[in-house]
Amino acid sequence: MQIDEVDQRIIASLVADARSSYAEIGSRVSLSAPAVKRRVDRLRAAGVIRGFTTVIDPAAVGWNTEAFVELFCTGRTTPTQITVATRRHPEVVAAYTVSGEADALVHLRAADIAHLEQALERLRAEPFVTSSRSMIVLSRLVDSPTVVPAPS
Amino acid sequence: MQIDEVDQRIIASLVADARSSYAEIGSRVSLSAPAVKRRVDRLRAAGVIRGFTTVIDPAAVGWNTEAFVELFCTGRTTPTQITVATRRHPEVVAAYTVSGEADALVHLRAADIAHLEQALERLRAEPFVTSSRSMIVLSRLVDSPTVVPAPS
DNA sequence: CGTGAAATTCTTTTATG
DNA sequence: CATAAAAGAATTTCACG
């Protein structure tokens, strides 16, 4: 899909504050509110804008422990298998297939260390997992939300 | 801060759609719009709600490559040093200090492999980095936004 | 593509239990 | 803490250039 500079600025504005009004965005990009709405609708329909969400402090709602787990899998494990398996675990925030030593990297979030240990055990019990290596997050140093510059 | 079940449902609703109206949220949690607004204001003031943002398809705006880099640092590297250093790199989406072999884990996003390689070189050139291990993301299997259940 | 205007709906304040 | 009512904005549709 074609995205012009105005779209980019609208996106940047919505990333910074998803609840700002179309009129407010319009004043920043020199467009009327209906024009902004039409562009946003188009960007949503095209899948550029996936949705609007709220950033919550995980600790405030009881998630105090995070970890990244490298999974080593059996030879003929498919990405789909890993997907369906990891999705079953509510502690899985994200999962990726990766190049390097490991086959997949899983981002976990748990209430506490005990909960994390439990989730880890469950994950490692998946039949295609041959071994794993965990990194428990000690502190989050940087956490940028979805950024939207225009890479040259 | 104290969060009751109604707050939790309001949060869940806002995480699912940050642009839904207070009236709509209110109808889901059996509350009037002003009551919802007051709770949201309180949750924002308390830092439970950090903000409202928009989820963008990275590829649609030119970010096609992702990687996780484990950093191994010199003995007396502080988290603050890693923070300020990684923040300087626009490709850094997130950074964590971690337990395990590595000292830090850095999540990078770049336009393409060439850009990623460049960013990696820059990162590895930081004086406190003794070595690194990269995992290039082949595919994103799972990507849940900030979830908000009530961990028992 | 864009704007302006009109109708509807939401937000937000204030008063009140 | 909640609701209700009222004023002010915003959303959304529509006609039009």
Coordinates of C-alpha atoms (C1' of nucleotides) in Angstrom, one line a residue:
Chain A
M1 CA 0.0 0.0 0.0
Q2 CA 1.0 3.6 -0.7
I3 CA 1.7 5.7 2.3
D4 CA 2.6 9.4 1.9
E5 CA 4.1 11.8 4.3
V6 CA 0.8 13.0 5.6
D7 CA -0.2 9.3 6.4
Q8 CA 3.2 9.0 8.2
R9 CA 2.5 12.0 10.4
I10 CA -1.0 10.8 11.2
I11 CA 0.4 7.4 12.2
A12 CA 3.1 9.0 14.3
S13 CA 0.4 11.1 16.0
L14 CA -1.8 8.1 16.7
V15 CA 1.2 6.1 18.0
A16 CA 1.9 8.9 20.4
D17 CA -1.7 9.1 21.5
A18 CA -4.4 6.8 20.1
R19 CA -7.2 8.7 21.8
S20 CA -6.5 12.1 20.3
S21 CA -9.4 13.5 18.2
Y22 CA -9.4 13.6 14.4
A23 CA -9.7 17.4 14.6
E24 CA -6.5 17.5 16.8
I25 CA -4.6 15.3 14.4
G26 CA -5.9 17.3 11.5
S27 CA -4.6 20.6 13.0
R28 CA -1.2 19.0 13.2
V29 CA -1.2 17.8 9.7
S30 CA -3.2 20.7 8.1
L31 CA -6.2 18.6 7.2
S32 CA -9.9 18.6 8.2
A33 CA -11.2 16.0 10.6
P34 CA -13.2 14.1 8.0
A35 CA -10.1 13.9 5.8
V36 CA -8.1 12.5 8.7
K37 CA -10.8 10.0 9.4
R38 CA -10.9 8.8 5.8
R39 CA -7.1 8.3 5.8
V40 CA -7.2 6.4 9.1
D41 CA -10.0 4.2 7.9
R42 CA -8.0 3.4 4.8
L43 CA -4.9 2.7 6.8
R44 CA -6.9 0.4 9.0
A45 CA -8.5 -1.4 6.1
A46 CA -5.1 -1.9 4.5
G47 CA -3.7 -3.4 7.7
V48 CA -1.1 -0.7 8.2
I49 CA -2.9 0.3 11.4
R50 CA -3.6 -3.0 13.2
G51 CA -5.5 -1.5 16.1
F52 CA -5.5 0.9 19.0
T53 CA -4.4 -0.3 22.4
T54 CA -3.5 0.8 25.9
V55 CA -0.1 0.5 27.5
I56 CA -0.4 -0.9 30.9
D57 CA 2.2 -1.1 33.7
P58 CA 2.6 -4.9 33.9
A59 CA 3.6 -4.8 37.6
A60 CA 0.5 -2.8 38.5
V61 CA -1.7 -5.6 37.3
G62 CA 0.3 -8.4 38.8
W63 CA 2.9 -9.4 36.2
N64 CA 6.2 -9.0 37.9
T65 CA 8.5 -11.4 36.2
E66 CA 9.7 -11.7 32.6
A67 CA 12.0 -14.0 30.8
F68 CA 13.3 -14.9 27.3
V69 CA 13.7 -18.6 26.5
E70 CA 15.6 -20.0 23.7
L71 CA 14.1 -23.2 22.4
F72 CA 16.1 -26.0 20.8
C73 CA 13.7 -28.2 18.8
T74 CA 13.8 -31.6 17.2
G75 CA 14.9 -31.7 13.5
R76 CA 11.5 -31.6 11.8
T77 CA 9.7 -29.1 14.0
T78 CA 7.7 -26.6 11.9
P79 CA 7.1 -23.0 12.8
T80 CA 3.4 -23.8 12.9
Q81 CA 3.9 -26.4 15.6
I82 CA 5.8 -23.9 17.7
T83 CA 3.1 -21.3 17.1
V84 CA 0.2 -23.5 18.2
A85 CA 2.1 -24.8 21.1
T86 CA 3.3 -21.5 22.5
R87 CA -0.1 -19.9 21.9
R88 CA -1.5 -22.4 24.4
H89 CA 0.5 -20.9 27.2
P90 CA -1.0 -17.7 28.5
E91 CA 2.4 -16.6 29.7
V92 CA 3.8 -16.3 26.2
V93 CA 3.9 -12.7 25.2
A94 CA 5.8 -13.2 21.9
A95 CA 7.5 -16.0 20.0
Y96 CA 9.9 -16.0 17.1
T97 CA 11.7 -18.4 14.9
V98 CA 15.4 -17.3 14.9
S99 CA 18.6 -17.8 13.2
G100 CA 21.6 -18.9 15.3
E101 CA 22.0 -21.7 17.7
A102 CA 18.4 -21.8 19.0
D103 CA 15.4 -22.5 16.8
A104 CA 12.9 -20.2 18.6
L105 CA 12.9 -17.4 21.1
V106 CA 9.9 -17.1 23.4
H107 CA 9.1 -14.0 25.5
L108 CA 7.3 -15.0 28.7
R109 CA 5.5 -12.9 31.3
A110 CA 4.5 -14.3 34.7
A111 CA 3.2 -13.2 38.0
D112 CA 6.4 -14.1 39.9
I113 CA 9.3 -16.5 39.8
A114 CA 7.3 -19.5 41.0
H115 CA 4.8 -18.9 38.2
L116 CA 7.5 -18.4 35.7
E117 CA 9.2 -21.6 36.7
Q118 CA 5.9 -23.4 36.3
A119 CA 5.3 -21.9 32.8
L120 CA 8.8 -22.8 31.8
E121 CA 8.3 -26.4 32.9
R122 CA 5.1 -26.6 30.9
L123 CA 6.8 -25.0 27.8
R124 CA 9.8 -27.4 28.0
A125 CA 7.4 -30.3 28.2
E126 CA 6.3 -29.7 24.7
P127 CA 7.2 -32.8 22.7
F128 CA 9.3 -31.0 20.1
V129 CA 11.5 -29.2 22.6
T130 CA 14.8 -30.9 23.1
S131 CA 16.4 -28.3 25.4
S132 CA 16.1 -24.7 26.3
R133 CA 18.1 -21.8 27.7
S134 CA 16.5 -19.1 29.8
M135 CA 17.3 -15.5 30.4
I136 CA 15.3 -14.0 33.3
V137 CA 14.8 -10.3 32.9
L138 CA 16.4 -8.4 35.7
S139 CA 15.3 -4.9 34.6
R140 CA 13.8 -3.4 31.6
L141 CA 16.2 -0.7 30.4
V142 CA 14.5 0.5 27.2
D143 CA 11.0 -0.1 26.0
S144 CA 10.0 1.9 23.0
P145 CA 6.5 1.4 21.7
T146 CA 5.9 0.8 18.0
V147 CA 8.1 3.5 16.4
V148 CA 7.3 4.9 13.0
P149 CA 10.0 6.9 11.2
A150 CA 10.7 6.6 7.5
P151 CA 13.8 4.5 7.1
S152 CA 15.7 6.0 4.2
Chain B
M1 CA -2.6 1.1 44.0
Q2 CA -5.9 -0.8 44.5
I3 CA -7.5 -2.2 41.4
D4 CA -10.9 -3.9 41.6
E5 CA -12.5 -6.2 39.1
V6 CA -14.3 -3.4 37.4
D7 CA -11.0 -1.6 36.8
Q8 CA -9.6 -4.8 35.4
R9 CA -12.5 -5.1 32.9
I10 CA -12.1 -1.4 31.9
I11 CA -8.4 -2.0 31.3
A12 CA -9.1 -5.1 29.3
S13 CA -11.5 -3.2 27.2
L14 CA -9.1 -0.3 26.6
V15 CA -6.3 -2.8 25.7
A16 CA -8.6 -4.4 23.2
D17 CA -9.6 -1.0 21.7
A18 CA -8.1 2.2 23.0
R19 CA -10.6 4.3 21.0
S20 CA -13.8 2.8 22.2
S21 CA -16.0 5.4 23.9
Y22 CA -16.6 5.6 27.7
A23 CA -20.2 4.9 27.1
E24 CA -19.4 1.7 25.2
I25 CA -17.0 0.6 28.0
G26 CA -19.6 1.5 30.5
S27 CA -22.2 -0.6 28.9
R28 CA -19.8 -3.6 29.1
V29 CA -19.0 -3.0 32.8
S30 CA -22.4 -1.8 33.8
L31 CA -21.3 1.8 34.6
S32 CA -22.2 5.2 33.3
A33 CA -19.8 7.0 31.0
P34 CA -18.7 9.6 33.7
A35 CA -18.0 6.8 36.1
V36 CA -15.8 5.0 33.6
K37 CA -14.0 8.3 32.8
R38 CA -13.2 8.9 36.4
R39 CA -11.8 5.4 36.9
V40 CA -9.7 5.8 33.7
D41 CA -8.4 9.2 34.9
R42 CA -7.5 7.6 38.2
L43 CA -5.7 4.7 36.6
R44 CA -3.8 7.1 34.4
A45 CA -2.8 9.3 37.3
A46 CA -1.6 6.2 39.2
G47 CA 0.5 5.1 36.3
V48 CA -1.4 1.8 35.8
I49 CA -2.4 3.1 32.4
R50 CA 0.7 4.5 30.8
G51 CA -0.9 5.7 27.6
F52 CA -2.8 4.9 24.5
T53 CA -1.1 3.9 21.4
T54 CA -1.6 2.4 17.9
V55 CA -0.3 -0.9 16.7
I56 CA 1.3 -0.5 13.3
D57 CA 2.5 -3.2 10.9
P58 CA 6.2 -2.6 11.0
A59 CA 6.7 -4.0 7.5
A60 CA 4.1 -1.5 6.1
V61 CA 6.2 1.4 7.3
G62 CA 9.5 0.0 6.2
W63 CA 10.8 -2.0 9.1
N64 CA 11.4 -5.5 7.7
T65 CA 14.1 -7.0 9.9
E66 CA 14.3 -7.8 13.5
A67 CA 16.9 -9.3 15.8
F68 CA 17.7 -10.1 19.4
V69 CA 21.3 -9.5 20.5
E70 CA 22.8 -10.9 23.7
L71 CA 25.4 -8.5 25.0
F72 CA 28.4 -9.6 27.0
C73 CA 29.9 -6.7 28.9
T74 CA 33.0 -5.8 30.8
G75 CA 33.0 -6.5 34.5
R76 CA 32.0 -3.2 35.9
T77 CA 29.3 -2.2 33.4
T78 CA 26.3 -0.7 35.0
P79 CA 22.7 -1.0 33.8
T80 CA 22.6 2.8 33.4
Q81 CA 25.5 2.6 31.0
I82 CA 23.8 0.1 28.9
T83 CA 20.6 2.1 29.1
V84 CA 22.1 5.3 27.8
A85 CA 24.2 3.5 25.2
T86 CA 21.3 1.5 23.7
R87 CA 18.9 4.5 23.8
R88 CA 21.3 6.3 21.4
H89 CA 20.6 3.7 18.7
P90 CA 17.3 4.3 17.0
E91 CA 17.1 0.7 16.0
V92 CA 16.8 -0.4 19.7
V93 CA 13.2 -1.3 20.4
A94 CA 13.8 -2.8 23.9
A95 CA 16.7 -3.7 26.1
Y96 CA 16.9 -5.7 29.3
T97 CA 19.5 -6.8 31.8
V98 CA 19.2 -10.5 32.1
S99 CA 20.4 -13.5 34.2
G100 CA 22.3 -16.2 32.4
E101 CA 25.3 -16.1 30.3
A102 CA 24.7 -12.7 28.7
D103 CA 24.5 -9.5 30.6
A104 CA 21.9 -7.8 28.4
L105 CA 19.4 -8.6 25.7
V106 CA 18.7 -6.0 23.1
H107 CA 15.7 -6.1 20.7
L108 CA 16.6 -4.4 17.4
R109 CA 14.4 -3.4 14.5
A110 CA 15.9 -2.3 11.1
A111 CA 14.8 -1.6 7.6
D112 CA 16.6 -4.6 6.1
I113 CA 19.5 -6.9 6.7
A114 CA 22.1 -4.3 5.6
H115 CA 20.6 -1.7 8.0
L116 CA 20.6 -4.4 10.8
E117 CA 24.2 -5.2 10.2
Q118 CA 25.1 -1.6 10.4
A119 CA 23.2 -1.1 13.7
L120 CA 24.8 -4.3 15.1
E121 CA 28.2 -3.0 14.3
R122 CA 27.5 0.3 16.0
L123 CA 26.1 -1.5 19.0
R124 CA 29.0 -3.8 19.3
A125 CA 31.4 -0.8 19.1
E126 CA 30.2 0.4 22.5
P127 CA 33.2 0.4 24.8
F128 CA 31.7 -1.9 27.4
V129 CA 30.7 -4.6 25.0
T130 CA 33.1 -7.5 25.0
S131 CA 31.2 -9.7 22.7
S132 CA 27.7 -10.4 21.4
R133 CA 25.5 -13.2 20.0
S134 CA 22.8 -12.4 17.5
M135 CA 19.5 -14.0 16.7
I136 CA 17.9 -12.7 13.6
V137 CA 14.1 -13.1 13.6
L138 CA 13.0 -15.3 10.8
S139 CA 9.3 -15.0 11.6
R140 CA 7.1 -13.6 14.3
L141 CA 4.9 -16.5 15.5
V142 CA 3.1 -14.9 18.4
D143 CA 2.7 -11.3 19.3
S144 CA 0.3 -10.5 22.0
P145 CA -0.1 -7.0 23.0
T146 CA -0.1 -6.1 26.7
V147 CA -2.4 -8.6 28.2
V148 CA -4.3 -8.1 31.4
P149 CA -5.7 -11.1 33.2
A150 CA -5.7 -11.4 36.9
P151 CA -2.9 -13.7 37.9
S152 CA -4.3 -15.8 40.8
Chain C
dC1 C1' -8.6 13.7 -2.8
dG2 C1' -10.3 17.5 -0.4
dT3 C1' -13.8 20.8 2.4
dG4 C1' -17.9 22.5 5.0
dA5 C1' -22.1 21.8 7.2
dA6 C1' -25.6 19.1 9.6
dA7 C1' -27.2 15.3 12.5
dT8 C1' -25.9 12.2 15.9
dT9 C1' -23.3 10.8 19.5
dC10 C1' -19.6 11.4 23.1
dT11 C1' -17.1 13.9 26.5
dT12 C1' -16.9 16.4 30.5
dT13 C1' -18.5 19.4 34.1
dT14 C1' -21.6 20.3 37.8
dA15 C1' -25.1 19.2 40.9
dT16 C1' -26.9 15.7 43.8
dG17 C1' -27.8 11.4 46.3
Chain D
dC1 C1' -18.4 6.3 44.5
dA2 C1' -22.3 6.5 41.7
dT3 C1' -25.9 8.8 38.6
dA4 C1' -28.3 12.4 36.0
dA5 C1' -28.6 16.4 33.4
dA6 C1' -26.6 20.0 30.5
dA7 C1' -23.2 22.3 27.8
dG8 C1' -19.6 21.8 24.8
dA9 C1' -16.9 18.8 21.5
dA10 C1' -16.2 15.2 18.5
dT11 C1' -17.6 11.7 15.2
dT12 C1' -19.6 10.6 11.1
dT13 C1' -22.4 11.2 7.1
dC14 C1' -23.5 13.8 3.0
dA15 C1' -23.3 17.0 -0.7
dC16 C1' -20.2 19.1 -3.4
dG17 C1' -15.8 20.8 -5.9

